[in-house]
Amino acid sequence: MATKRSDDVSTVLVTGASGVVGSRVVEQLAAAGVRVRALTRDGERARRAGFVQGDLRRPETLREAARGADAAFLVWPLPIEGAREAVEALAAEVGRVVFLSSAAVRDVPGVGPQSPGRPDGEVEALLERSGVAYTALRPHGFAANALRWAEEIRSGGVVRGFGGEAALCPVDERDIAAVAVRALTGDGHDGARHYLTGPEALTQAEQLRIVAEATGLPARWEEIPRGAARERMLASGWPPGIADGALDFLGARIGDPEAVSEAVPAVTGRPALTFRDWARENADRF
Ligand SMILES: NC(=O)c1ccc[n+]([C@@H]2O[C@H](COP(=O)([O-])OP(=O)(O)OC[C@H]3O[C@@H](n4cnc5c(N)ncnc54)[C@H](OP(=O)(O)O)[C@@H]3O)[C@@H](O)[C@H]2O)c1
């Protein structure tokens, strides 16, 4: 289908609509007066206003959900199998896709988007080949990842992990959604690849201190060896390749902080939200 101009975008299909980023995309699109179809597999949730039932791995349901929409927000939190059919289903129905990819993706000249061990690069390559106009959001670690400390904070406050001194720039999911909404409804983003970070680098131990201040709950970081951290990640369901990649990345960011990207302020016209903003907003979730 032909690329939509912003004033044509009145209905958007949001996949991952119950998730960390998609739920914010739904809120912000609705606030902007855009009609939203929020996709979920959950039959119960799908009965609520605005939701439609569908499964990314059942392309006929995706195509049905996308019919008549102008644009789609796509998440692919799945192995790559089935992605080609999903992308084809969307490309047949909408003029524009904004894909929640990841900062792991690099554009290799003559090869295309690549993210060894992760599906994001391949999904981007499928979008490229489909011919649909698309924007790739390539966020670094979400601020919401701090919620994985919640259980240890509640049960005594000692958070055990590898890379307490690794300095990262966590990005607030509201900022990822704000960029998504601009790309879904505005001009000038088709073909863009937006690397998204928060406004400053903070070590994991510093992030934990900020969470402790915001929640009023005592918390301290206890460093564990990389091997022990890997075992814990595998036990909680991380695929080995992704766990190894994440641990390599953390190791590399000790003494070499992640660089801040200016994409959030450039696209939204306001400063990126800080991790302190995020911790205050989400304090009750700990
Ligand atoms: N966490 C990070 O730091 C980070 C950084 C960069 C990129 N990412 C990327 O962000 C994505 C995850 O986004 P998120 O954290 O917003 O999601 P999330 O909170 O993990 O939620 C997953 C969403 O995907 C939907 N979903 C899962 N399987 C589905 C299927 N077969 N059919 C339809 N919907 C399905 C779920 O919907 P229902 O259960 O309602 O069906 C849910 O809304 C991943 O692709 C990840 O690689 C994450």
mmCIF file of C-alpha atoms and ligand atoms in Angstrom:
data_model
loop_
_atom_site.group_PDB
_atom_site.id
_atom_site.type_symbol
_atom_site.label_atom_id
_atom_site.label_comp_id
_atom_site.label_asym_id
_atom_site.label_seq_id
_atom_site.Cartn_x
_atom_site.Cartn_y
_atom_site.Cartn_z
ATOM 1 C CA MET A 1 0.000 0.000 0.000
ATOM 2 C CA ALA A 2 1.112 3.596 -0.513
ATOM 3 C CA THR A 3 2.713 5.465 2.406
ATOM 4 C CA LYS A 4 0.189 7.426 4.455
ATOM 5 C CA ARG A 5 0.602 11.112 5.121
ATOM 6 C CA SER A 6 0.142 12.135 8.729
ATOM 7 C CA ASP A 7 -3.292 13.667 8.175
ATOM 8 C CA ASP A 8 -4.471 10.307 6.784
ATOM 9 C CA VAL A 9 -3.550 8.376 9.923
ATOM 10 C CA SER A 10 -6.734 8.021 11.912
ATOM 11 C CA THR A 11 -6.652 4.354 12.956
ATOM 12 C CA VAL A 12 -3.609 2.497 14.279
ATOM 13 C CA LEU A 13 -3.236 -1.196 15.127
ATOM 14 C CA VAL A 14 -1.050 -1.583 18.226
ATOM 15 C CA THR A 15 0.477 -5.013 18.830
ATOM 16 C CA GLY A 16 1.994 -5.731 22.243
ATOM 17 C CA ALA A 17 -0.756 -3.445 23.523
ATOM 18 C CA SER A 18 -0.787 -5.004 26.999
ATOM 19 C CA GLY A 19 3.003 -4.723 27.257
ATOM 20 C CA VAL A 20 5.395 -2.204 28.775
ATOM 21 C CA VAL A 21 5.738 -0.031 25.664
ATOM 22 C CA GLY A 22 2.572 -0.889 23.734
ATOM 23 C CA SER A 23 0.300 0.079 26.640
ATOM 24 C CA ARG A 24 1.906 3.545 26.636
ATOM 25 C CA VAL A 25 1.552 3.780 22.848
ATOM 26 C CA VAL A 26 -2.174 3.027 23.237
ATOM 27 C CA GLU A 27 -2.561 5.727 25.922
ATOM 28 C CA GLN A 28 -0.678 8.372 23.955
ATOM 29 C CA LEU A 29 -2.394 7.647 20.633
ATOM 30 C CA ALA A 30 -5.799 7.845 22.333
ATOM 31 C CA ALA A 31 -4.782 11.139 23.965
ATOM 32 C CA ALA A 32 -3.854 12.438 20.500
ATOM 33 C CA GLY A 33 -7.336 11.567 19.222
ATOM 34 C CA VAL A 34 -6.248 8.596 17.109
ATOM 35 C CA ARG A 35 -8.493 5.512 16.965
ATOM 36 C CA VAL A 36 -6.618 2.524 18.396
ATOM 37 C CA ARG A 37 -7.039 -1.194 17.849
ATOM 38 C CA ALA A 38 -5.109 -2.821 20.668
ATOM 39 C CA LEU A 39 -4.161 -6.403 19.842
ATOM 40 C CA THR A 40 -4.063 -9.111 22.517
ATOM 41 C CA ARG A 41 -4.204 -12.903 22.577
ATOM 42 C CA ASP A 42 -6.248 -12.742 25.762
ATOM 43 C CA GLY A 43 -9.957 -13.334 25.043
ATOM 44 C CA GLU A 44 -11.013 -11.718 28.326
ATOM 45 C CA ARG A 45 -9.053 -8.516 27.660
ATOM 46 C CA ALA A 46 -10.171 -8.495 24.022
ATOM 47 C CA ARG A 47 -13.761 -7.932 25.165
ATOM 48 C CA ARG A 48 -12.778 -4.498 26.517
ATOM 49 C CA ALA A 49 -13.359 -1.408 24.382
ATOM 50 C CA GLY A 50 -10.537 -0.742 21.970
ATOM 51 C CA PHE A 51 -9.039 -4.264 22.104
ATOM 52 C CA VAL A 52 -9.118 -6.887 19.356
ATOM 53 C CA GLN A 53 -8.130 -10.516 19.726
ATOM 54 C CA GLY A 54 -5.276 -11.805 17.591
ATOM 55 C CA ASP A 55 -1.956 -13.590 17.595
ATOM 56 C CA LEU A 56 1.253 -12.479 15.911
ATOM 57 C CA ARG A 57 1.846 -16.117 14.993
ATOM 58 C CA ARG A 58 -1.540 -16.476 13.283
ATOM 59 C CA PRO A 59 -1.212 -14.109 10.319
ATOM 60 C CA GLU A 60 -4.874 -14.370 9.368
ATOM 61 C CA THR A 61 -5.837 -12.892 12.759
ATOM 62 C CA LEU A 62 -3.261 -10.136 12.364
ATOM 63 C CA ARG A 63 -4.499 -9.304 8.884
ATOM 64 C CA GLU A 64 -8.081 -9.188 10.113
ATOM 65 C CA ALA A 65 -7.091 -6.876 12.982
ATOM 66 C CA ALA A 66 -5.158 -4.597 10.599
ATOM 67 C CA ARG A 67 -7.888 -4.342 7.960
ATOM 68 C CA GLY A 68 -8.814 -0.698 7.435
ATOM 69 C CA ALA A 69 -6.079 0.615 9.773
ATOM 70 C CA ASP A 70 -3.640 3.191 8.414
ATOM 71 C CA ALA A 71 -0.549 2.217 10.390
ATOM 72 C CA ALA A 72 0.655 -0.441 12.824
ATOM 73 C CA PHE A 73 2.937 -0.526 15.855
ATOM 74 C CA LEU A 74 4.719 -3.878 15.759
ATOM 75 C CA VAL A 75 6.458 -5.766 18.561
ATOM 76 C CA TRP A 76 8.145 -9.120 17.981
ATOM 77 C CA PRO A 77 8.999 -10.591 21.405
ATOM 78 C CA LEU A 78 9.239 -14.039 19.821
ATOM 79 C CA PRO A 79 11.657 -16.318 17.958
ATOM 80 C CA ILE A 80 11.896 -15.430 14.288
ATOM 81 C CA GLU A 81 9.629 -18.247 13.021
ATOM 82 C CA GLY A 82 6.391 -16.767 11.698
ATOM 83 C CA ALA A 83 7.747 -13.220 11.363
ATOM 84 C CA ARG A 84 7.720 -13.255 7.551
ATOM 85 C CA GLU A 85 4.009 -14.161 7.456
ATOM 86 C CA ALA A 86 3.214 -11.505 10.069
ATOM 87 C CA VAL A 87 5.091 -8.798 8.182
ATOM 88 C CA GLU A 88 3.376 -9.792 4.923
ATOM 89 C CA ALA A 89 -0.027 -9.624 6.633
ATOM 90 C CA LEU A 90 0.648 -6.112 7.942
ATOM 91 C CA ALA A 91 2.218 -4.868 4.695
ATOM 92 C CA ALA A 92 -0.898 -5.985 2.812
ATOM 93 C CA GLU A 93 -3.187 -3.883 5.024
ATOM 94 C CA VAL A 94 -1.392 -0.784 6.326
ATOM 95 C CA GLY A 95 0.763 1.904 4.745
ATOM 96 C CA ARG A 96 3.206 2.324 7.607
ATOM 97 C CA VAL A 97 4.763 0.177 10.343
ATOM 98 C CA VAL A 98 6.688 1.368 13.395
ATOM 99 C CA PHE A 99 8.676 -1.559 14.772
ATOM 100 C CA LEU A 100 9.909 -1.853 18.362
ATOM 101 C CA SER A 101 13.336 -3.199 17.502
ATOM 102 C CA SER A 102 16.405 -2.919 19.740
ATOM 103 C CA ALA A 103 19.748 -1.173 20.050
ATOM 104 C CA ALA A 104 21.365 -4.543 19.338
ATOM 105 C CA VAL A 105 20.659 -3.929 15.623
ATOM 106 C CA ARG A 106 23.434 -2.588 13.403
ATOM 107 C CA ASP A 107 23.171 -1.741 9.702
ATOM 108 C CA VAL A 108 25.879 -3.675 7.912
ATOM 109 C CA PRO A 109 26.632 -2.096 4.499
ATOM 110 C CA GLY A 110 25.655 -4.418 1.677
ATOM 111 C CA VAL A 111 24.009 -6.858 4.106
ATOM 112 C CA GLY A 112 21.296 -4.921 5.947
ATOM 113 C CA PRO A 113 20.153 -4.828 9.564
ATOM 114 C CA GLN A 114 21.876 -7.443 11.732
ATOM 115 C CA SER A 115 21.504 -8.522 15.363
ATOM 116 C CA PRO A 116 23.301 -11.845 15.827
ATOM 117 C CA GLY A 117 21.444 -14.116 18.241
ATOM 118 C CA ARG A 118 18.343 -11.882 18.313
ATOM 119 C CA PRO A 119 15.360 -11.695 15.940
ATOM 120 C CA ASP A 120 15.114 -7.860 15.744
ATOM 121 C CA GLY A 121 17.546 -7.385 12.826
ATOM 122 C CA GLU A 122 15.846 -10.094 10.810
ATOM 123 C CA VAL A 123 12.386 -8.600 11.417
ATOM 124 C CA GLU A 124 13.747 -5.252 10.189
ATOM 125 C CA ALA A 125 15.145 -6.996 7.097
ATOM 126 C CA LEU A 126 11.713 -8.559 6.463
ATOM 127 C CA LEU A 127 10.083 -5.133 6.775
ATOM 128 C CA GLU A 128 12.631 -3.703 4.319
ATOM 129 C CA ARG A 129 11.952 -6.475 1.809
ATOM 130 C CA SER A 130 8.162 -6.121 2.193
ATOM 131 C CA GLY A 131 8.281 -2.617 0.732
ATOM 132 C CA VAL A 132 6.090 -1.144 3.503
ATOM 133 C CA ALA A 133 7.190 2.252 4.862
ATOM 134 C CA TYR A 134 8.665 1.536 8.279
ATOM 135 C CA THR A 135 10.481 3.162 11.163
ATOM 136 C CA ALA A 136 12.729 1.172 13.467
ATOM 137 C CA LEU A 137 12.812 2.164 17.130
ATOM 138 C CA ARG A 138 16.061 0.807 18.531
ATOM 139 C CA PRO A 139 15.833 1.409 22.282
ATOM 140 C CA HIS A 140 18.603 0.618 24.720
ATOM 141 C CA GLY A 141 17.585 -0.998 28.037
ATOM 142 C CA PHE A 142 14.155 0.051 29.324
ATOM 143 C CA ALA A 143 13.920 1.837 32.673
ATOM 144 C CA ALA A 144 11.210 -0.742 33.442
ATOM 145 C CA ASN A 145 13.912 -3.429 33.553
ATOM 146 C CA ALA A 146 14.535 -2.187 37.119
ATOM 147 C CA LEU A 147 11.272 -3.910 38.082
ATOM 148 C CA ARG A 148 13.151 -7.209 37.969
ATOM 149 C CA TRP A 149 14.732 -6.091 41.279
ATOM 150 C CA ALA A 150 11.299 -5.761 42.922
ATOM 151 C CA GLU A 151 11.158 -9.220 44.487
ATOM 152 C CA GLU A 152 14.607 -8.906 46.092
ATOM 153 C CA ILE A 153 13.798 -5.389 47.298
ATOM 154 C CA ARG A 154 10.594 -6.649 48.912
ATOM 155 C CA SER A 155 12.346 -9.622 50.502
ATOM 156 C CA GLY A 156 15.090 -7.799 52.372
ATOM 157 C CA GLY A 157 16.575 -5.290 49.949
ATOM 158 C CA VAL A 158 19.723 -7.106 48.794
ATOM 159 C CA VAL A 159 19.779 -7.138 44.997
ATOM 160 C CA ARG A 160 22.304 -9.626 43.628
ATOM 161 C CA GLY A 161 23.593 -9.140 40.112
ATOM 162 C CA PHE A 162 26.563 -8.853 37.781
ATOM 163 C CA GLY A 163 27.810 -5.450 36.649
ATOM 164 C CA GLY A 164 26.718 -3.134 39.479
ATOM 165 C CA GLU A 165 29.268 -0.636 38.123
ATOM 166 C CA ALA A 166 28.102 -0.992 34.517
ATOM 167 C CA ALA A 167 26.813 2.441 33.447
ATOM 168 C CA LEU A 168 23.714 2.424 31.221
ATOM 169 C CA CYS A 169 21.243 5.039 29.967
ATOM 170 C CA PRO A 170 17.836 3.515 30.765
ATOM 171 C CA VAL A 171 15.065 4.874 28.571
ATOM 172 C CA ASP A 172 11.592 5.540 29.972
ATOM 173 C CA GLU A 173 8.920 3.560 28.134
ATOM 174 C CA ARG A 174 6.801 6.738 27.924
ATOM 175 C CA ASP A 175 9.572 8.250 25.792
ATOM 176 C CA ILE A 176 9.743 5.204 23.518
ATOM 177 C CA ALA A 177 5.969 5.489 23.116
ATOM 178 C CA ALA A 178 6.204 9.242 22.453
ATOM 179 C CA VAL A 179 8.662 8.616 19.615
ATOM 180 C CA ALA A 180 6.439 5.790 18.314
ATOM 181 C CA VAL A 181 3.400 8.077 18.245
ATOM 182 C CA ARG A 182 5.330 10.759 16.322
ATOM 183 C CA ALA A 183 6.533 8.144 13.827
ATOM 184 C CA LEU A 184 3.067 6.590 13.456
ATOM 185 C CA THR A 185 1.205 9.836 12.936
ATOM 186 C CA GLY A 186 3.756 12.388 11.714
ATOM 187 C CA ASP A 187 5.787 12.952 8.581
ATOM 188 C CA GLY A 188 9.503 12.425 8.155
ATOM 189 C CA HIS A 189 10.094 9.198 10.080
ATOM 190 C CA ASP A 190 9.536 6.551 7.406
ATOM 191 C CA GLY A 191 12.951 4.962 6.888
ATOM 192 C CA ALA A 192 14.342 6.386 10.157
ATOM 193 C CA ARG A 193 16.275 4.221 12.620
ATOM 194 C CA HIS A 194 15.971 5.830 16.041
ATOM 195 C CA TYR A 195 18.409 4.696 18.749
ATOM 196 C CA LEU A 196 16.691 5.663 22.018
ATOM 197 C CA THR A 197 18.250 6.196 25.460
ATOM 198 C CA GLY A 198 17.519 8.137 28.595
ATOM 199 C CA PRO A 199 19.294 11.445 29.248
ATOM 200 C CA GLU A 200 22.206 10.173 31.386
ATOM 201 C CA ALA A 201 24.380 7.177 32.129
ATOM 202 C CA LEU A 202 23.889 5.638 35.587
ATOM 203 C CA THR A 203 25.491 2.529 37.015
ATOM 204 C CA GLN A 204 23.100 -0.234 37.997
ATOM 205 C CA ALA A 205 24.036 0.394 41.651
ATOM 206 C CA GLU A 206 23.149 4.106 41.207
ATOM 207 C CA GLN A 207 19.817 3.150 39.621
ATOM 208 C CA LEU A 208 19.090 0.918 42.589
ATOM 209 C CA ARG A 209 19.843 3.799 44.988
ATOM 210 C CA ILE A 210 17.383 5.984 43.054
ATOM 211 C CA VAL A 211 14.713 3.263 43.303
ATOM 212 C CA ALA A 212 15.372 3.001 47.059
ATOM 213 C CA GLU A 213 14.920 6.790 47.440
ATOM 214 C CA ALA A 214 11.740 6.859 45.344
ATOM 215 C CA THR A 215 10.129 3.885 47.078
ATOM 216 C CA GLY A 216 11.434 4.512 50.602
ATOM 217 C CA LEU A 217 12.457 0.830 50.651
ATOM 218 C CA PRO A 218 16.025 -0.023 51.689
ATOM 219 C CA ALA A 219 18.041 -1.618 48.896
ATOM 220 C CA ARG A 220 21.695 -2.344 48.212
ATOM 221 C CA TRP A 221 23.587 -3.970 45.375
ATOM 222 C CA GLU A 222 25.566 -7.169 45.955
ATOM 223 C CA GLU A 223 27.874 -8.133 43.116
ATOM 224 C CA ILE A 224 27.891 -11.785 42.031
ATOM 225 C CA PRO A 225 30.203 -13.460 39.496
ATOM 226 C CA ARG A 226 29.175 -13.483 35.850
ATOM 227 C CA GLY A 227 28.727 -17.289 35.846
ATOM 228 C CA ALA A 228 26.278 -17.143 38.765
ATOM 229 C CA ALA A 229 24.353 -14.315 37.087
ATOM 230 C CA ARG A 230 24.149 -16.380 33.878
ATOM 231 C CA GLU A 231 22.743 -19.384 35.774
ATOM 232 C CA ARG A 232 20.059 -17.201 37.306
ATOM 233 C CA MET A 233 19.152 -15.721 33.920
ATOM 234 C CA LEU A 234 18.847 -19.173 32.303
ATOM 235 C CA ALA A 235 16.747 -20.404 35.244
ATOM 236 C CA SER A 236 14.343 -17.514 34.699
ATOM 237 C CA GLY A 237 13.926 -18.352 30.996
ATOM 238 C CA TRP A 238 16.519 -16.236 29.147
ATOM 239 C CA PRO A 239 17.750 -17.959 25.962
ATOM 240 C CA PRO A 240 21.511 -18.663 26.422
ATOM 241 C CA GLY A 241 22.603 -16.528 23.444
ATOM 242 C CA ILE A 242 20.658 -13.492 24.675
ATOM 243 C CA ALA A 243 21.881 -13.949 28.266
ATOM 244 C CA ASP A 244 25.510 -14.126 27.059
ATOM 245 C CA GLY A 245 25.033 -11.044 24.885
ATOM 246 C CA ALA A 246 23.516 -9.089 27.791
ATOM 247 C CA LEU A 247 26.346 -10.118 30.143
ATOM 248 C CA ASP A 248 29.024 -9.239 27.558
ATOM 249 C CA PHE A 249 27.363 -5.870 27.164
ATOM 250 C CA LEU A 250 27.265 -5.226 30.931
ATOM 251 C CA GLY A 251 30.915 -6.236 31.288
ATOM 252 C CA ALA A 252 31.884 -3.805 28.524
ATOM 253 C CA ARG A 253 30.008 -0.915 30.173
ATOM 254 C CA ILE A 254 32.055 -1.118 33.386
ATOM 255 C CA GLY A 255 34.269 1.956 33.113
ATOM 256 C CA ASP A 256 32.947 2.698 29.602
ATOM 257 C CA PRO A 257 29.452 4.188 30.045
ATOM 258 C CA GLU A 258 26.798 3.808 27.405
ATOM 259 C CA ALA A 259 26.556 6.923 25.199
ATOM 260 C CA VAL A 260 23.482 9.166 25.442
ATOM 261 C CA SER A 261 21.405 9.439 22.248
ATOM 262 C CA GLU A 262 19.677 12.742 21.424
ATOM 263 C CA ALA A 263 16.866 11.022 19.495
ATOM 264 C CA VAL A 264 14.142 11.430 22.158
ATOM 265 C CA PRO A 265 14.574 15.234 22.450
ATOM 266 C CA ALA A 266 15.099 15.560 18.694
ATOM 267 C CA VAL A 267 11.848 13.743 17.876
ATOM 268 C CA THR A 268 9.648 14.916 20.756
ATOM 269 C CA GLY A 269 10.979 18.468 21.149
ATOM 270 C CA ARG A 270 11.429 18.079 24.923
ATOM 271 C CA PRO A 271 14.101 16.539 27.172
ATOM 272 C CA ALA A 272 14.071 12.786 27.731
ATOM 273 C CA LEU A 273 12.591 11.660 31.058
ATOM 274 C CA THR A 274 15.152 10.827 33.732
ATOM 275 C CA PHE A 275 15.445 7.542 35.586
ATOM 276 C CA ARG A 276 14.402 9.465 38.719
ATOM 277 C CA ASP A 277 11.184 10.502 36.887
ATOM 278 C CA TRP A 278 10.581 6.864 36.034
ATOM 279 C CA ALA A 279 11.263 5.639 39.601
ATOM 280 C CA ARG A 280 8.831 8.185 41.102
ATOM 281 C CA GLU A 281 6.119 7.283 38.582
ATOM 282 C CA ASN A 282 6.560 3.548 39.217
ATOM 283 C CA ALA A 283 7.400 3.507 42.961
ATOM 284 C CA ASP A 284 4.205 1.659 43.890
ATOM 285 C CA ARG A 285 5.059 -1.199 41.523
ATOM 286 C CA PHE A 286 7.956 -2.231 43.789
HETATM 287 N N1 LIG B 1 13.452 -4.685 27.919
HETATM 288 C C1 LIG B 1 14.375 -4.033 27.250
HETATM 289 O O1 LIG B 1 15.305 -3.435 27.826
HETATM 290 C C2 LIG B 1 14.291 -3.980 25.749
HETATM 291 C C3 LIG B 1 15.239 -3.209 25.060
HETATM 292 C C4 LIG B 1 15.148 -3.136 23.661
HETATM 293 C C5 LIG B 1 14.145 -3.811 22.990
HETATM 294 N N2 LIG B 1 13.243 -4.576 23.700
HETATM 295 C C6 LIG B 1 12.204 -5.296 22.943
HETATM 296 O O2 LIG B 1 10.921 -4.937 23.397
HETATM 297 C C7 LIG B 1 10.012 -5.979 23.068
HETATM 298 C C8 LIG B 1 9.077 -6.240 24.225
HETATM 299 O O3 LIG B 1 8.304 -5.075 24.446
HETATM 300 P P1 LIG B 1 7.552 -4.838 25.814
HETATM 301 O O4 LIG B 1 8.550 -4.958 26.941
HETATM 302 O O5 LIG B 1 6.753 -3.611 25.655
HETATM 303 O O6 LIG B 1 6.601 -6.110 25.865
HETATM 304 P P2 LIG B 1 6.170 -6.943 27.143
HETATM 305 O O7 LIG B 1 5.819 -6.036 28.271
HETATM 306 O O8 LIG B 1 7.189 -8.021 27.356
HETATM 307 O O9 LIG B 1 4.822 -7.601 26.620
HETATM 308 C C9 LIG B 1 4.825 -8.491 25.537
HETATM 309 C C10 LIG B 1 3.659 -8.116 24.643
HETATM 310 O O10 LIG B 1 3.710 -8.927 23.480
HETATM 311 C C11 LIG B 1 2.438 -9.494 23.266
HETATM 312 N N3 LIG B 1 2.640 -10.814 22.672
HETATM 313 C C12 LIG B 1 3.516 -11.774 23.021
HETATM 314 N N4 LIG B 1 3.384 -12.845 22.220
HETATM 315 C C13 LIG B 1 2.385 -12.558 21.352
HETATM 316 C C14 LIG B 1 1.775 -13.250 20.283
HETATM 317 N N5 LIG B 1 2.142 -14.500 19.931
HETATM 318 N N6 LIG B 1 0.773 -12.638 19.599
HETATM 319 C C15 LIG B 1 0.352 -11.390 19.954
HETATM 320 N N7 LIG B 1 0.908 -10.673 20.948
HETATM 321 C C16 LIG B 1 1.903 -11.253 21.637
HETATM 322 C C17 LIG B 1 1.771 -9.578 24.625
HETATM 323 O O11 LIG B 1 0.377 -9.461 24.412
HETATM 324 P P3 LIG B 1 -0.758 -10.401 25.047
HETATM 325 O O12 LIG B 1 -0.121 -11.203 26.156
HETATM 326 O O13 LIG B 1 -1.790 -9.417 25.554
HETATM 327 O O14 LIG B 1 -1.252 -11.208 23.915
HETATM 328 C C18 LIG B 1 2.321 -8.347 25.324
HETATM 329 O O15 LIG B 1 1.506 -7.225 25.072
HETATM 330 C C19 LIG B 1 10.855 -7.219 22.748
HETATM 331 O O16 LIG B 1 10.802 -7.475 21.363
HETATM 332 C C20 LIG B 1 12.252 -6.805 23.165
HETATM 333 O O17 LIG B 1 13.253 -7.397 22.345
HETATM 334 C C21 LIG B 1 13.287 -4.672 25.045
#
